[in-house]
PDB file of C-alpha atoms in Angstrom:
ATOM      1  CA  MET A 272     -60.248 -80.176 -12.489  1.00 60.00           C
ATOM      2  CA  THR A 273     -56.388 -79.217 -12.699  1.00 68.00           C
ATOM      3  CA  GLN A 274     -55.622 -75.972 -10.528  1.00 77.00           C
ATOM      4  CA  LYS A 275     -53.441 -73.419 -11.909  1.00 89.00           C
ATOM      5  CA  LYS A 276     -49.925 -73.003 -11.009  1.00 91.00           C
ATOM      6  CA  GLU A 277     -50.472 -69.787  -9.222  1.00 90.00           C
ATOM      7  CA  ASN A 278     -53.388 -70.976  -6.964  1.00 91.00           C
ATOM      8  CA  VAL A 279     -51.411 -74.180  -5.895  1.00 94.00           C
ATOM      9  CA  ARG A 280     -48.525 -71.444  -4.581  1.00 95.00           C
ATOM     10  CA  ARG A 281     -51.021 -69.758  -2.990  1.00 95.00           C
ATOM     11  CA  ASN A 282     -52.980 -72.096  -1.344  1.00 95.00           C
ATOM     12  CA  ALA A 283     -49.537 -73.464  -0.021  1.00 96.00           C
ATOM     13  CA  VAL A 284     -48.697 -69.916   1.277  1.00 97.00           C
ATOM     14  CA  HIS A 285     -52.095 -69.956   2.965  1.00 97.00           C
ATOM     15  CA  LYS A 286     -51.346 -73.435   4.802  1.00 97.00           C
ATOM     16  CA  PHE A 287     -48.799 -71.371   6.700  1.00 97.00           C
ATOM     17  CA  LEU A 288     -51.047 -68.415   7.385  1.00 96.00           C
ATOM     18  CA  PRO A 289     -51.576 -67.736  11.426  1.00 94.00           C
ATOM     19  CA  LYS A 290     -55.623 -68.170  11.886  1.00 93.00           C
ATOM     20  CA  ASN A 291     -55.846 -64.601  13.157  1.00 93.00           C
ATOM     21  CA  VAL A 292     -55.139 -63.173   9.447  1.00 96.00           C
ATOM     22  CA  TYR A 293     -58.418 -63.177   7.675  1.00 96.00           C
ATOM     23  CA  HIS A 294     -58.160 -63.908   4.014  1.00 95.00           C
ATOM     24  CA  VAL A 295     -60.731 -64.331   1.375  1.00 94.00           C
ATOM     25  CA  LYS A 296     -60.175 -65.105  -2.295  1.00 93.00           C
ATOM     26  CA  MET A 297     -61.810 -62.587  -4.665  1.00 91.00           C
ATOM     27  CA  SER A 298     -63.947 -63.352  -7.731  1.00 80.00           C
ATOM     28  CA  ASN A 299     -66.030 -61.295  -9.767  1.00 77.00           C
ATOM     29  CA  PRO A 300     -67.192 -61.658 -12.999  1.00 77.00           C
ATOM     30  CA  TRP A 301     -68.813 -58.302 -13.681  1.00 81.00           C
ATOM     31  CA  VAL A 302     -65.723 -56.264 -12.674  1.00 80.00           C
ATOM     32  CA  GLY A 303     -62.281 -56.830 -13.803  1.00 83.00           C
ATOM     33  CA  GLY A 304     -58.802 -55.959 -12.049  1.00 89.00           C
ATOM     34  CA  ILE A 305     -59.608 -57.132  -8.685  1.00 93.00           C
ATOM     35  CA  PRO A 306     -56.688 -58.941  -6.962  1.00 94.00           C
ATOM     36  CA  ASP A 307     -56.561 -62.500  -6.393  1.00 94.00           C
ATOM     37  CA  ASP A 308     -56.826 -61.987  -2.613  1.00 96.00           C
ATOM     38  CA  TYR A 309     -57.807 -59.791   0.403  1.00 96.00           C
ATOM     39  CA  TYR A 310     -55.955 -60.011   3.520  1.00 97.00           C
ATOM     40  CA  SER A 311     -56.648 -58.289   7.005  1.00 96.00           C
ATOM     41  CA  GLY A 312     -55.952 -58.147  10.685  1.00 94.00           C
ATOM     42  CA  PRO A 313     -55.670 -55.631  13.751  1.00 92.00           C
ATOM     43  CA  GLY A 314     -52.780 -54.103  11.829  1.00 91.00           C
ATOM     44  CA  GLY A 315     -54.068 -53.149   8.135  1.00 92.00           C
ATOM     45  CA  ASP A 316     -55.138 -54.724   5.319  1.00 94.00           C
ATOM     46  CA  MET A 317     -53.726 -55.887   1.974  1.00 95.00           C
ATOM     47  CA  TRP A 318     -54.481 -56.707  -1.566  1.00 96.00           C
ATOM     48  CA  VAL A 319     -52.364 -59.408  -3.438  1.00 97.00           C
ATOM     49  CA  GLU A 320     -52.437 -60.146  -6.836  1.00 96.00           C
ATOM     50  CA  TRP A 321     -50.685 -64.001  -7.520  1.00 95.00           C
ATOM     51  CA  LYS A 322     -48.672 -64.769 -10.507  1.00 94.00           C
ATOM     52  CA  TRP A 323     -46.851 -67.534 -11.408  1.00 94.00           C
ATOM     53  CA  VAL A 324     -43.634 -68.018 -13.770  1.00 91.00           C
ATOM     54  CA  GLU A 325     -41.786 -71.151 -14.937  1.00 91.00           C
ATOM     55  CA  LYS A 326     -38.384 -69.468 -14.676  1.00 86.00           C
ATOM     56  CA  LEU A 327     -36.720 -66.447 -13.910  1.00 81.00           C
ATOM     57  CA  PRO A 328     -34.892 -64.440 -16.815  1.00 79.00           C
ATOM     58  CA  LYS A 329     -31.253 -64.202 -16.379  1.00 76.00           C
ATOM     59  CA  ARG A 330     -30.643 -61.274 -18.275  1.00 69.00           C
ATOM     60  CA  THR A 331     -33.622 -59.232 -18.599  1.00 69.00           C
ATOM     61  CA  LYS A 332     -36.153 -57.739 -15.969  1.00 76.00           C
ATOM     62  CA  LEU A 333     -39.280 -59.752 -15.066  1.00 81.00           C
ATOM     63  CA  LYS A 334     -42.157 -57.472 -15.403  1.00 86.00           C
ATOM     64  CA  PRO A 335     -45.302 -59.351 -13.838  1.00 89.00           C
ATOM     65  CA  LYS A 336     -47.940 -59.835 -16.512  1.00 90.00           C
ATOM     66  CA  LEU A 337     -51.171 -57.373 -15.044  1.00 94.00           C
ATOM     67  CA  THR A 338     -53.635 -56.666 -17.139  1.00 93.00           C
ATOM     68  CA  PRO A 339     -54.632 -53.289 -17.692  1.00 94.00           C
ATOM     69  CA  LEU A 340     -57.499 -53.118 -15.433  1.00 93.00           C
ATOM     70  CA  GLN A 341     -55.195 -55.195 -12.830  1.00 94.00           C
ATOM     71  CA  ARG A 342     -52.646 -52.557 -13.047  1.00 95.00           C
ATOM     72  CA  ALA A 343     -55.239 -49.709 -12.677  1.00 95.00           C
ATOM     73  CA  TRP A 344     -57.012 -51.516  -9.676  1.00 94.00           C
ATOM     74  CA  LEU A 345     -53.898 -52.061  -7.685  1.00 95.00           C
ATOM     75  CA  ASP A 346     -52.756 -48.492  -8.539  1.00 95.00           C
ATOM     76  CA  ASP A 347     -56.058 -46.806  -7.325  1.00 95.00           C
ATOM     77  CA  ARG A 348     -56.030 -48.553  -4.120  1.00 94.00           C
ATOM     78  CA  ALA A 349     -52.291 -47.530  -3.438  1.00 94.00           C
ATOM     79  CA  ASP A 350     -53.020 -44.248  -4.138  1.00 95.00           C
ATOM     80  CA  GLU A 351     -55.865 -44.345  -1.399  1.00 95.00           C
ATOM     81  CA  GLY A 352     -52.979 -45.406   1.092  1.00 93.00           C
ATOM     82  CA  ARG A 353     -53.954 -49.235   0.905  1.00 93.00           C
ATOM     83  CA  HIS A 354     -51.247 -51.904   0.923  1.00 94.00           C
ATOM     84  CA  THR A 355     -51.158 -53.890  -2.572  1.00 96.00           C
ATOM     85  CA  ARG A 356     -48.723 -56.320  -4.056  1.00 95.00           C
ATOM     86  CA  VAL A 357     -47.983 -58.853  -6.577  1.00 95.00           C
ATOM     87  CA  ILE A 358     -46.508 -62.027  -5.044  1.00 95.00           C
ATOM     88  CA  VAL A 359     -44.920 -63.829  -8.273  1.00 93.00           C
ATOM     89  CA  GLY A 360     -44.126 -67.646  -7.498  1.00 94.00           C
ATOM     90  CA  TYR A 361     -41.756 -69.940  -9.469  1.00 92.00           C
ATOM     91  CA  PRO A 362     -40.296 -73.274  -8.910  1.00 93.00           C
ATOM     92  CA  LYS A 363     -37.832 -72.235  -6.605  1.00 91.00           C
ATOM     93  CA  GLY A 364     -39.705 -69.463  -4.115  1.00 93.00           C
ATOM     94  CA  ASN A 365     -41.814 -66.507  -4.142  1.00 94.00           C
ATOM     95  CA  LEU A 366     -41.207 -63.053  -5.105  1.00 92.00           C
ATOM     96  CA  ILE A 367     -43.155 -60.123  -3.383  1.00 93.00           C
ATOM     97  CA  LEU A 368     -42.970 -56.860  -5.578  1.00 92.00           C
ATOM     98  CA  ASN A 369     -43.688 -53.379  -4.399  1.00 90.00           C
ATOM     99  CA  ARG A 370     -45.669 -50.905  -6.624  1.00 91.00           C
ATOM    100  CA  GLU A 371     -42.252 -50.035  -8.131  1.00 89.00           C
ATOM    101  CA  ASP A 372     -41.639 -53.271  -9.249  1.00 88.00           C
ATOM    102  CA  TRP A 373     -44.381 -53.707 -11.404  1.00 86.00           C
ATOM    103  CA  ASP A 374     -42.607 -52.523 -14.283  1.00 84.00           C
ATOM    104  CA  GLY A 375     -40.098 -54.758 -13.976  1.00 83.00           C
ATOM    105  CA  PHE A 376     -37.061 -55.601 -11.379  1.00 78.00           C
ATOM    106  CA  ASP A 377     -34.029 -56.883 -11.567  1.00 72.00           C
ATOM    107  CA  PHE A 378     -33.482 -59.198  -8.490  1.00 70.00           C
ATOM    108  CA  GLN A 379     -35.764 -59.811  -5.300  1.00 73.00           C
ATOM    109  CA  PRO A 380     -34.932 -62.003  -2.308  1.00 77.00           C
ATOM    110  CA  THR A 381     -36.609 -64.950  -2.672  1.00 87.00           C
ATOM    111  CA  HIS A 382     -39.329 -66.308  -0.095  1.00 93.00           C
ATOM    112  CA  THR A 383     -40.202 -69.862   0.876  1.00 96.00           C
ATOM    113  CA  ASN A 384     -44.201 -70.287   1.570  1.00 97.00           C
ATOM    114  CA  GLU A 385     -43.537 -70.172   4.949  1.00 97.00           C
ATOM    115  CA  THR A 386     -41.658 -66.910   4.983  1.00 96.00           C
ATOM    116  CA  THR A 387     -44.285 -65.250   2.339  1.00 96.00           C
ATOM    117  CA  ALA A 388     -46.913 -66.394   4.920  1.00 97.00           C
ATOM    118  CA  ASP A 389     -44.921 -64.895   7.660  1.00 96.00           C
ATOM    119  CA  TRP A 390     -44.390 -61.478   5.421  1.00 95.00           C
ATOM    120  CA  ILE A 391     -48.388 -61.331   4.802  1.00 96.00           C
ATOM    121  CA  ALA A 392     -49.096 -61.864   8.465  1.00 96.00           C
ATOM    122  CA  THR A 393     -46.766 -59.137   9.502  1.00 94.00           C
ATOM    123  CA  GLN A 394     -48.710 -56.657   7.119  1.00 92.00           C
ATOM    124  CA  CYS A 395     -51.881 -57.770   8.945  1.00 91.00           C
ATOM    125  CA  LEU A 396     -51.125 -57.924  12.583  1.00 82.00           C
TER     126      LEU A 396
END
């Protein structure tokens, strides 16, 4: 069975995570909107929704394709003070999006799989 590209990227990033960062893939067939992954460590926890795009637009803002349930779930957790992010993978790297970027963004620095894992670790350690 072929994996979706966002899961291939997610797994590639996870190879670089330190062992002391706990992470689990979330899947709940009875409750929609829960992000793909939960991460935690002594410094805090974070919820991440992973997305994939084949290429970044040149003239328009990229808006990650969050379902209404995903958006509501992420917004509700952010309102509680939780760390929530959307990571968009594309062939040349990864984009780490804050809440204000979910409605569209013009430019973000690109991260490699290793620097994405480092960034996740800094949020949790």
